[in-house]
Amino acid sequence: MKQDMLVILDLGCKENTTIARAIRALGVYSEIYPHDITLEQLKALPNVKGIIVSGGPNHVVDGEIISVRDEIYGCGIPVLAVDHAQAKCERKLDAWPEDEAEIQTMLRPFVFDVCKAEANWNMPNFIADQIELVRRQVGNKKVLLALSGGVDSSVVAALLLKAIGDQLVCVHVNHGLLRKGEPEQVVDVFRRQLNANLIYVDASERFLTKLEHVADPEQKRKIIGAEFIRVFEEEARKLEGIDFLAQGTIYPDIVESGTKTAKMVKSHHNVGGLPEDLQFELVEPLKQLFKDEVRACGVEVGLPDGMVYRQPFPGPGLGVRCLGAITRDRLEAVRESDAILREEFQKAGLDRKVWQYFTIIPDFRSVGVRDNARCFDYPVIIRAVNTVDAMTATVEELDWPILHQITRRILNEVPGVNRVCYDLSPKPTATIEWE
Ligand code: XMP
């Protein structure tokens, strides 16, 4: 393994991810582990040069103070304790500064002088390590990949193609909740341009039937996630000899699905919804990367820019943008309005500027007037946000002319819609998606 690593033990400190990012920004790899990791587990990790134990108000969970195991201190690896009473560590600090740059400055002497870590965390080394790890994990077995065509799964596909070539079987499932033109594009790019072993399955009807009358967002996610895995299992059975399932899980998915010390925000289907009878072992080479790092990885493994810089798209797709129980008319309306929004953003050069932009259709109607008669139709909500890592987000300040142009087109071209709104809410308090 090429890279040194600093380990952050998770006592619920809200700065944990910022600390991890700050260490990586210093050129040293870092990962966050549960606070109760054993010394044996810690020693099994490659090249750990230092440990950060960070307390804060959340290290009281359900009335109990949680702490790291005593054996971690004095194990020979330097420990930095912040806001956490512990006498036996190498360095102590009372609190973290507010911004990431200051955190970075503060960490520098610990990382380099105390831990003597080498600044050897970079994409080529990360990729070389992941290739080695994947080859070690997989051997000569076959891996099935859920290739949605989004940034994460595309980067996984390209990385795995480098690691194991034709042992990788990509399956693109059209769950009926994809954007306009998307399945066609995935087939074109991966089969024709990247020469991947790709199976295309149109399972739209099957998904939409399962989702009929299901209004609860978490339930919808679980159904979509579970059905996804079932489709893959069926494909695997047809193929024979598939032992592994690759997934584009990234770090924010894991953090937001809840750790021992962080409350769950919402379950992301690639973490929370796996059925219990799952027969595959998982391969998740991006699970420690933040979104911006995933893109850098994509560039490094040679994916076309259009794919790497494309906006993220959630696994459950338009299913969580067609609010409440999905109906086919509203699903088509969300698909059409999203296509209009994307086209107008591209024309205006906003597609490379805005991090994520899409439309939402709620499950209620409002009164309007069309051709001098009363109409009772659905609204379309526009969402356009900027963020670095999807943990917080701000709203793009769109100019009126483009908002008017998009509104005009949606009202003229999308049947069943009589109103367009722009969502001004940042995250928090809103999340990026509406469900
Ligand atoms: P939220 O809505 O949680 O979204 O602020 C943060 C980012 O995650 C995406 N997202 C998902 N991705 N499965 C995914 O793979 C999901 O269930 C899911 N829910 C949200 C969202 O689009 C945004 O980029």
Short mmCIF file of C-alpha atoms and ligand atoms in Angstrom, two decimals:
data_model
loop_
_atom_site.label_atom_id
_atom_site.label_comp_id
_atom_site.label_asym_id
_atom_site.label_seq_id
_atom_site.Cartn_x
_atom_site.Cartn_y
_atom_site.Cartn_z
CA MET A 1 0.00 0.00 0.00
CA LYS A 2 1.33 3.37 -0.98
CA GLN A 3 -0.23 5.88 1.34
CA ASP A 4 0.18 6.85 4.98
CA MET A 5 -3.04 7.34 6.91
CA LEU A 6 -4.41 9.27 9.87
CA VAL A 7 -7.39 7.77 11.63
CA ILE A 8 -10.17 9.85 13.16
CA LEU A 9 -12.14 8.07 15.86
CA ASP A 10 -15.77 9.08 15.75
CA LEU A 11 -17.15 10.38 19.03
CA GLY A 12 -19.88 12.29 17.25
CA CYS A 13 -17.81 15.45 16.75
CA LYS A 14 -19.56 17.47 14.06
CA GLU A 15 -16.23 18.58 12.55
CA ASN A 16 -15.13 14.99 11.78
CA THR A 17 -15.67 15.19 8.05
CA THR A 18 -14.04 18.63 7.87
CA ILE A 19 -11.05 17.25 9.79
CA ALA A 20 -10.82 14.31 7.37
CA ARG A 21 -10.96 16.67 4.40
CA ALA A 22 -8.38 19.01 5.97
CA ILE A 23 -5.91 16.15 6.49
CA ARG A 24 -6.43 14.96 2.92
CA ALA A 25 -5.89 18.55 1.77
CA LEU A 26 -2.48 18.35 3.47
CA GLY A 27 -1.75 15.40 1.19
CA VAL A 28 -2.22 12.72 3.84
CA TYR A 29 -4.98 10.12 3.59
CA SER A 30 -7.47 9.98 6.45
CA GLU A 31 -10.44 7.85 7.38
CA ILE A 32 -13.06 7.99 10.11
CA TYR A 33 -13.67 4.87 12.21
CA PRO A 34 -16.14 4.02 15.00
CA HIS A 35 -14.97 5.16 18.44
CA ASP A 36 -14.97 1.59 19.80
CA ILE A 37 -12.50 0.19 17.28
CA THR A 38 -10.17 -2.34 18.99
CA LEU A 39 -6.41 -2.04 18.99
CA GLU A 40 -6.27 -5.22 16.93
CA GLN A 41 -8.60 -3.75 14.27
CA LEU A 42 -6.60 -0.53 14.26
CA LYS A 43 -3.30 -2.36 13.84
CA ALA A 44 -4.76 -4.29 10.92
CA LEU A 45 -5.22 -1.01 9.00
CA PRO A 46 -2.37 -0.16 6.64
CA ASN A 47 0.17 2.57 7.50
CA VAL A 48 -1.64 4.32 10.37
CA LYS A 49 0.64 7.17 11.42
CA GLY A 50 -1.61 9.00 13.85
CA ILE A 51 -4.96 9.01 15.61
CA ILE A 52 -7.33 11.90 16.28
CA VAL A 53 -9.84 11.60 19.08
CA SER A 54 -12.34 14.38 18.91
CA GLY A 55 -15.07 14.86 21.50
CA GLY A 56 -17.68 17.59 21.48
CA PRO A 57 -21.22 17.72 22.79
CA ASN A 58 -22.38 14.62 20.92
CA HIS A 59 -20.09 12.23 22.70
CA VAL A 60 -22.88 11.78 25.16
CA VAL A 61 -25.20 9.31 23.44
CA ASP A 62 -28.46 8.23 25.11
CA GLY A 63 -27.24 9.64 28.44
CA GLU A 64 -23.98 7.71 28.36
CA ILE A 65 -20.55 9.19 27.82
CA ILE A 66 -18.82 7.24 25.10
CA SER A 67 -15.09 6.98 24.86
CA VAL A 68 -12.39 5.23 22.88
CA ARG A 69 -10.84 2.07 24.32
CA ASP A 70 -8.02 2.61 26.81
CA GLU A 71 -5.72 0.30 24.85
CA ILE A 72 -5.64 2.82 21.98
CA TYR A 73 -3.56 5.21 24.07
CA GLY A 74 0.05 4.26 24.45
CA CYS A 75 -0.10 1.78 21.55
CA GLY A 76 2.85 3.49 19.90
CA ILE A 77 0.80 5.54 17.46
CA PRO A 78 0.61 9.28 18.33
CA VAL A 79 -2.81 10.49 19.52
CA LEU A 80 -4.20 14.02 19.26
CA ALA A 81 -7.12 14.60 21.62
CA VAL A 82 -9.41 17.57 21.06
CA ASP A 83 -12.03 18.60 23.61
CA HIS A 84 -11.76 15.19 25.22
CA ALA A 85 -10.27 14.61 28.66
CA GLN A 86 -7.44 12.19 28.21
CA ALA A 87 -4.06 12.56 29.81
CA LYS A 88 -2.11 9.93 27.93
CA CYS A 89 -2.15 11.43 24.47
CA GLU A 90 0.73 13.10 22.61
CA ARG A 91 -1.11 16.38 21.88
CA LYS A 92 -4.18 18.07 23.35
CA LEU A 93 -6.37 20.90 22.10
CA ASP A 94 -9.47 22.50 23.60
CA ALA A 95 -11.50 23.14 20.47
CA TRP A 96 -11.42 23.17 16.68
CA PRO A 97 -11.27 26.53 14.88
CA GLU A 98 -14.25 27.54 12.76
CA ASP A 99 -13.01 27.19 9.22
CA GLU A 100 -11.38 24.41 7.26
CA ALA A 101 -8.24 26.39 6.37
CA GLU A 102 -7.54 27.11 10.06
CA ILE A 103 -8.17 23.47 10.97
CA GLN A 104 -5.63 22.54 8.33
CA THR A 105 -3.03 24.97 9.72
CA MET A 106 -3.62 23.67 13.21
CA LEU A 107 -3.23 20.04 12.18
CA ARG A 108 -0.07 20.50 10.14
CA PRO A 109 2.53 20.15 13.00
CA PHE A 110 0.76 17.07 14.42
CA VAL A 111 0.49 15.36 11.05
CA PHE A 112 4.03 16.03 9.85
CA ASP A 113 6.20 16.64 12.95
CA VAL A 114 4.61 14.32 15.51
CA CYS A 115 3.22 11.54 13.29
CA LYS A 116 5.92 11.93 10.63
CA ALA A 117 3.32 11.16 7.98
CA GLU A 118 4.38 11.55 4.37
CA ALA A 119 2.25 13.68 2.07
CA ASN A 120 1.68 10.87 -0.39
CA TRP A 121 -2.13 10.94 -0.72
CA ASN A 122 -2.95 11.71 -4.32
CA MET A 123 -5.25 10.25 -6.95
CA PRO A 124 -2.72 8.07 -8.81
CA ASN A 125 -1.66 6.48 -5.50
CA PHE A 126 -5.26 6.07 -4.32
CA ILE A 127 -6.17 4.40 -7.60
CA ALA A 128 -3.12 2.13 -7.52
CA ASP A 129 -4.06 1.09 -3.97
CA GLN A 130 -7.70 0.48 -4.86
CA ILE A 131 -6.72 -1.58 -7.90
CA GLU A 132 -4.50 -3.73 -5.69
CA LEU A 133 -7.21 -4.06 -3.01
CA VAL A 134 -9.90 -4.97 -5.55
CA ARG A 135 -7.68 -7.56 -7.20
CA ARG A 136 -6.86 -9.03 -3.79
CA GLN A 137 -10.54 -9.11 -2.77
CA VAL A 138 -11.90 -10.48 -6.03
CA GLY A 139 -9.18 -12.85 -7.27
CA ASN A 140 -10.31 -14.35 -10.54
CA LYS A 141 -14.02 -14.15 -9.70
CA LYS A 142 -16.61 -12.06 -11.50
CA VAL A 143 -18.05 -8.77 -10.29
CA LEU A 144 -21.48 -7.43 -11.15
CA LEU A 145 -21.87 -3.67 -11.20
CA ALA A 146 -25.05 -1.67 -10.90
CA LEU A 147 -24.23 0.89 -13.56
CA SER A 148 -26.77 3.69 -13.26
CA GLY A 149 -24.74 6.04 -15.45
CA GLY A 150 -24.39 8.63 -12.68
CA VAL A 151 -20.99 9.96 -11.68
CA ASP A 152 -20.40 7.46 -8.88
CA SER A 153 -21.24 4.22 -10.65
CA SER A 154 -19.51 5.38 -13.85
CA VAL A 155 -16.30 6.09 -11.95
CA VAL A 156 -16.55 2.70 -10.23
CA ALA A 157 -17.01 1.04 -13.63
CA ALA A 158 -13.96 2.77 -15.11
CA LEU A 159 -11.84 1.98 -12.05
CA LEU A 160 -12.90 -1.67 -12.02
CA LEU A 161 -12.31 -1.99 -15.77
CA LYS A 162 -8.70 -1.01 -15.03
CA ALA A 163 -8.45 -3.43 -12.11
CA ILE A 164 -10.17 -6.54 -13.44
CA GLY A 165 -11.12 -5.87 -17.10
CA ASP A 166 -13.62 -8.39 -18.41
CA GLN A 167 -14.22 -9.97 -15.00
CA LEU A 168 -16.50 -6.96 -14.60
CA VAL A 169 -20.06 -7.35 -15.82
CA CYS A 170 -22.01 -4.09 -15.87
CA VAL A 171 -25.77 -4.20 -15.66
CA HIS A 172 -27.75 -1.11 -16.49
CA VAL A 173 -31.24 -1.43 -15.10
CA ASN A 174 -33.79 0.97 -16.44
CA HIS A 175 -36.10 1.23 -13.42
CA GLY A 176 -38.41 3.58 -15.26
CA LEU A 177 -37.24 6.45 -13.06
CA LEU A 178 -34.32 7.61 -15.23
CA ARG A 179 -34.01 10.97 -16.95
CA LYS A 180 -34.98 11.49 -20.56
CA GLY A 181 -32.47 9.88 -22.96
CA GLU A 182 -30.42 8.41 -20.14
CA PRO A 183 -30.59 4.64 -20.76
CA GLU A 184 -29.69 5.17 -24.42
CA GLN A 185 -26.67 7.27 -23.45
CA VAL A 186 -25.37 4.77 -20.89
CA VAL A 187 -25.51 1.96 -23.43
CA ASP A 188 -23.76 4.10 -26.01
CA VAL A 189 -20.92 5.33 -23.78
CA PHE A 190 -20.12 2.09 -21.98
CA ARG A 191 -20.70 -0.45 -24.70
CA ARG A 192 -19.38 1.49 -27.66
CA GLN A 193 -16.82 3.90 -26.22
CA LEU A 194 -15.44 2.04 -23.21
CA ASN A 195 -15.87 -1.52 -24.46
CA ALA A 196 -17.38 -2.68 -21.19
CA ASN A 197 -19.26 -5.91 -20.81
CA LEU A 198 -22.75 -4.34 -20.43
CA ILE A 199 -26.18 -5.89 -20.04
CA TYR A 200 -29.20 -3.62 -20.46
CA VAL A 201 -32.38 -4.58 -18.60
CA ASP A 202 -35.62 -2.69 -19.07
CA ALA A 203 -37.46 -3.31 -15.79
CA SER A 204 -39.61 -0.16 -15.81
CA GLU A 205 -42.97 -1.91 -15.56
CA ARG A 206 -41.83 -4.12 -12.72
CA PHE A 207 -40.63 -1.17 -10.62
CA LEU A 208 -43.64 1.01 -11.31
CA THR A 209 -46.01 -1.80 -10.36
CA LYS A 210 -44.17 -2.37 -7.06
CA LEU A 211 -44.29 1.33 -6.30
CA GLU A 212 -47.98 1.77 -6.98
CA HIS A 213 -49.77 3.50 -4.06
CA VAL A 214 -46.56 3.72 -1.99
CA ALA A 215 -46.33 7.29 -0.66
CA ASP A 216 -43.69 7.14 2.09
CA PRO A 217 -40.25 8.28 0.82
CA GLU A 218 -38.23 5.83 2.89
CA GLN A 219 -40.53 3.02 1.82
CA LYS A 220 -40.10 4.04 -1.84
CA ARG A 221 -36.30 4.04 -1.42
CA LYS A 222 -36.38 0.61 0.23
CA ILE A 223 -38.57 -0.87 -2.51
CA ILE A 224 -36.41 0.58 -5.28
CA GLY A 225 -33.20 -0.57 -3.55
CA ALA A 226 -34.50 -4.04 -2.83
CA GLU A 227 -35.93 -4.49 -6.32
CA PHE A 228 -32.64 -3.34 -7.79
CA ILE A 229 -30.73 -6.03 -5.96
CA ARG A 230 -33.29 -8.64 -6.98
CA VAL A 231 -32.89 -7.73 -10.64
CA PHE A 232 -29.12 -8.05 -10.24
CA GLU A 233 -29.47 -11.40 -8.54
CA GLU A 234 -31.57 -12.62 -11.45
CA GLU A 235 -28.95 -11.41 -13.90
CA ALA A 236 -26.21 -13.02 -11.80
CA ARG A 237 -28.04 -16.34 -11.80
CA LYS A 238 -28.29 -16.19 -15.58
CA LEU A 239 -24.59 -15.41 -15.83
CA GLU A 240 -23.32 -17.97 -13.30
CA GLY A 241 -20.23 -17.58 -11.16
CA ILE A 242 -20.86 -14.04 -9.93
CA ASP A 243 -19.72 -13.60 -6.33
CA PHE A 244 -19.35 -9.86 -5.96
CA LEU A 245 -21.53 -6.80 -6.32
CA ALA A 246 -19.81 -3.45 -6.91
CA GLN A 247 -21.47 -0.26 -5.74
CA GLY A 248 -20.85 3.45 -6.13
CA THR A 249 -21.30 4.15 -2.44
CA ILE A 250 -19.47 7.33 -1.45
CA TYR A 251 -18.62 8.83 1.89
CA PRO A 252 -21.60 11.20 2.38
CA ASP A 253 -23.98 8.24 1.79
CA ILE A 254 -22.42 6.45 4.74
CA VAL A 255 -22.32 9.44 7.08
CA GLU A 256 -25.90 10.52 6.37
CA SER A 257 -27.27 7.04 6.83
CA GLY A 258 -26.23 7.34 10.46
CA THR A 259 -23.21 6.09 12.39
CA LYS A 260 -23.11 5.07 16.05
CA THR A 261 -22.82 8.70 17.03
CA ALA A 262 -24.61 10.60 14.26
CA LYS A 263 -28.38 10.61 13.83
CA MET A 264 -29.83 9.28 10.60
CA VAL A 265 -30.94 11.94 8.11
CA LYS A 266 -32.29 9.61 5.42
CA SER A 267 -31.37 6.18 4.18
CA HIS A 268 -29.55 6.12 0.87
CA HIS A 269 -30.63 3.04 -0.98
CA ASN A 270 -27.15 1.77 -1.60
CA VAL A 271 -26.52 1.61 2.14
CA GLY A 272 -29.85 1.02 3.81
CA GLY A 273 -32.14 -1.02 1.59
CA LEU A 274 -30.35 -4.28 0.88
CA PRO A 275 -32.52 -7.37 1.35
CA GLU A 276 -31.44 -9.75 4.08
CA ASP A 277 -30.95 -12.68 1.73
CA LEU A 278 -28.29 -10.79 -0.21
CA GLN A 279 -25.89 -13.28 -1.74
CA PHE A 280 -23.09 -11.04 -2.89
CA GLU A 281 -20.02 -9.70 -1.17
CA LEU A 282 -19.73 -5.94 -1.76
CA VAL A 283 -16.96 -4.13 -3.64
CA GLU A 284 -17.09 -0.41 -2.85
CA PRO A 285 -13.85 1.25 -3.92
CA LEU A 286 -15.16 4.84 -3.56
CA LYS A 287 -16.74 4.52 -0.16
CA GLN A 288 -14.17 6.77 1.53
CA LEU A 289 -14.24 9.52 -1.09
CA PHE A 290 -16.01 12.86 -0.98
CA LYS A 291 -17.86 13.86 -4.12
CA ASP A 292 -15.16 16.21 -5.42
CA GLU A 293 -12.60 13.44 -4.95
CA VAL A 294 -14.79 11.01 -6.90
CA ARG A 295 -14.73 13.41 -9.87
CA ALA A 296 -10.94 13.76 -9.62
CA CYS A 297 -10.73 9.97 -9.63
CA GLY A 298 -12.96 9.84 -12.73
CA VAL A 299 -10.67 12.20 -14.64
CA GLU A 300 -7.65 10.16 -13.59
CA VAL A 301 -9.13 6.87 -14.84
CA GLY A 302 -9.87 8.48 -18.19
CA LEU A 303 -13.63 9.02 -18.21
CA PRO A 304 -14.92 11.67 -20.61
CA ASP A 305 -15.48 15.11 -19.01
CA GLY A 306 -19.17 15.05 -19.87
CA MET A 307 -19.59 12.06 -17.61
CA VAL A 308 -17.34 13.15 -14.74
CA TYR A 309 -18.77 16.65 -14.45
CA ARG A 310 -22.33 15.62 -14.96
CA GLN A 311 -24.52 16.45 -12.02
CA PRO A 312 -25.18 13.72 -9.46
CA PHE A 313 -28.41 11.80 -9.74
CA PRO A 314 -29.85 9.78 -6.85
CA GLY A 315 -30.19 6.00 -7.11
CA PRO A 316 -34.01 6.13 -6.74
CA GLY A 317 -33.99 8.65 -9.58
CA LEU A 318 -37.11 10.57 -10.49
CA GLY A 319 -38.91 8.35 -7.97
CA VAL A 320 -38.01 10.75 -5.15
CA ARG A 321 -38.84 13.79 -7.30
CA CYS A 322 -42.33 12.60 -8.15
CA LEU A 323 -43.53 13.17 -4.60
CA GLY A 324 -45.77 10.79 -2.70
CA ALA A 325 -47.29 7.81 -4.54
CA ILE A 326 -45.82 7.82 -8.06
CA THR A 327 -48.29 8.20 -10.91
CA ARG A 328 -47.37 7.81 -14.56
CA ASP A 329 -48.69 11.22 -15.61
CA ARG A 330 -46.66 13.05 -12.97
CA LEU A 331 -43.61 10.88 -13.65
CA GLU A 332 -43.72 11.87 -17.33
CA ALA A 333 -44.21 15.51 -16.34
CA VAL A 334 -41.18 15.43 -14.03
CA ARG A 335 -39.11 13.75 -16.77
CA GLU A 336 -40.14 16.30 -19.43
CA SER A 337 -39.70 19.34 -17.18
CA ASP A 338 -36.27 18.04 -16.07
CA ALA A 339 -35.23 17.66 -19.72
CA ILE A 340 -36.30 21.26 -20.42
CA LEU A 341 -34.44 22.54 -17.38
CA ARG A 342 -31.27 20.67 -18.35
CA GLU A 343 -31.47 21.91 -21.96
CA GLU A 344 -31.88 25.54 -20.88
CA PHE A 345 -29.09 25.25 -18.29
CA GLN A 346 -26.77 23.87 -20.94
CA LYS A 347 -27.65 26.66 -23.40
CA ALA A 348 -26.94 29.25 -20.71
CA GLY A 349 -23.64 27.59 -19.67
CA LEU A 350 -25.05 26.89 -16.21
CA ASP A 351 -24.58 23.12 -16.44
CA ARG A 352 -20.89 23.41 -15.45
CA LYS A 353 -21.55 26.11 -12.88
CA VAL A 354 -24.44 24.75 -10.82
CA TRP A 355 -23.82 21.58 -8.80
CA GLN A 356 -27.28 20.04 -8.99
CA TYR A 357 -30.45 21.17 -10.73
CA PHE A 358 -33.71 19.36 -11.33
CA THR A 359 -37.47 19.59 -11.09
CA ILE A 360 -39.93 18.16 -8.61
CA ILE A 361 -43.64 17.50 -8.89
CA PRO A 362 -45.70 17.37 -5.69
CA ASP A 363 -48.76 15.19 -5.33
CA PHE A 364 -51.29 18.00 -5.15
CA ARG A 365 -52.86 20.26 -7.75
CA SER A 366 -53.78 23.91 -7.83
CA VAL A 367 -56.33 25.98 -9.66
CA GLY A 368 -55.28 27.82 -12.79
CA VAL A 369 -56.71 29.13 -16.03
CA ARG A 370 -55.97 27.88 -19.54
CA ASP A 371 -57.77 28.85 -22.79
CA ASN A 372 -60.23 30.92 -20.76
CA ALA A 373 -61.28 27.93 -18.69
CA ARG A 374 -60.50 26.79 -15.18
CA CYS A 375 -57.84 24.10 -14.96
CA PHE A 376 -56.75 22.04 -11.98
CA ASP A 377 -53.16 20.95 -12.61
CA TYR A 378 -49.85 20.13 -10.95
CA PRO A 379 -47.09 22.61 -10.08
CA VAL A 380 -43.45 22.04 -11.05
CA ILE A 381 -40.79 23.09 -8.56
CA ILE A 382 -37.31 24.03 -9.77
CA ARG A 383 -34.32 23.25 -7.55
CA ALA A 384 -30.78 24.49 -8.30
CA VAL A 385 -28.14 24.23 -5.58
CA ASN A 386 -24.42 24.51 -5.02
CA THR A 387 -22.36 22.49 -2.58
CA VAL A 388 -18.92 20.99 -2.13
CA ASP A 389 -19.79 17.70 -0.52
CA ALA A 390 -23.64 17.54 -0.42
CA MET A 391 -23.63 17.90 3.36
CA THR A 392 -24.72 21.54 3.16
CA ALA A 393 -25.98 23.47 0.13
CA THR A 394 -26.89 26.98 -1.01
CA VAL A 395 -29.39 28.01 -3.65
CA GLU A 396 -28.14 29.25 -7.05
CA GLU A 397 -29.19 32.85 -7.63
CA LEU A 398 -30.69 32.33 -11.06
CA ASP A 399 -31.39 35.38 -13.20
CA TRP A 400 -35.01 36.24 -13.92
CA PRO A 401 -34.72 35.82 -17.72
CA ILE A 402 -33.66 32.18 -17.47
CA LEU A 403 -36.29 31.44 -14.82
CA HIS A 404 -38.89 33.01 -17.13
CA GLN A 405 -37.64 31.09 -20.15
CA ILE A 406 -37.76 27.74 -18.29
CA THR A 407 -41.17 28.57 -16.84
CA ARG A 408 -42.55 29.50 -20.27
CA ARG A 409 -41.33 26.28 -21.82
CA ILE A 410 -42.57 24.03 -19.01
CA LEU A 411 -46.01 25.63 -19.06
CA ASN A 412 -46.22 25.33 -22.85
CA GLU A 413 -44.69 21.91 -23.34
CA VAL A 414 -45.52 19.77 -20.32
CA PRO A 415 -49.08 18.48 -20.14
CA GLY A 416 -50.86 18.70 -16.79
CA VAL A 417 -48.74 21.54 -15.36
CA ASN A 418 -50.09 25.06 -14.73
CA ARG A 419 -47.60 26.56 -12.27
CA VAL A 420 -43.80 26.78 -11.78
CA CYS A 421 -42.08 27.63 -8.47
CA TYR A 422 -38.43 28.15 -7.51
CA ASP A 423 -37.24 26.58 -4.25
CA LEU A 424 -35.16 29.10 -2.27
CA SER A 425 -34.31 26.84 0.68
CA PRO A 426 -30.70 26.09 1.63
CA LYS A 427 -29.54 22.83 3.26
CA PRO A 428 -30.07 22.93 6.18
CA THR A 429 -32.95 23.29 6.86
CA ALA A 430 -34.05 21.65 3.62
CA THR A 431 -32.26 18.69 2.07
CA ILE A 432 -31.33 18.88 -1.60
CA GLU A 433 -33.99 16.39 -2.66
CA TRP A 434 -37.55 16.82 -1.49
CA GLU A 435 -37.88 13.25 -0.28
P1 XMP B 1 -30.04 15.26 0.19
O1 XMP B 1 -31.41 15.28 -0.38
O2 XMP B 1 -29.84 14.24 1.24
O3 XMP B 1 -29.10 14.87 -1.00
O4 XMP B 1 -29.60 16.64 0.64
C1 XMP B 1 -27.70 14.89 -0.97
C2 XMP B 1 -27.22 14.28 -2.26
O5 XMP B 1 -27.53 12.89 -2.29
C3 XMP B 1 -28.39 12.58 -3.37
N1 XMP B 1 -29.36 11.60 -2.87
C4 XMP B 1 -29.28 10.28 -3.08
N2 XMP B 1 -28.39 9.54 -3.76
N3 XMP B 1 -29.62 7.60 -3.23
C5 XMP B 1 -28.56 8.19 -3.82
O6 XMP B 1 -27.75 7.48 -4.44
C6 XMP B 1 -30.56 8.27 -2.52
O7 XMP B 1 -31.51 7.70 -1.99
C7 XMP B 1 -30.38 9.69 -2.45
N4 XMP B 1 -31.08 10.68 -1.85
C8 XMP B 1 -30.44 11.84 -2.12
C9 XMP B 1 -29.01 13.89 -3.78
O8 XMP B 1 -29.43 13.89 -5.12
C10 XMP B 1 -27.90 14.86 -3.49
O9 XMP B 1 -26.97 14.89 -4.54
#
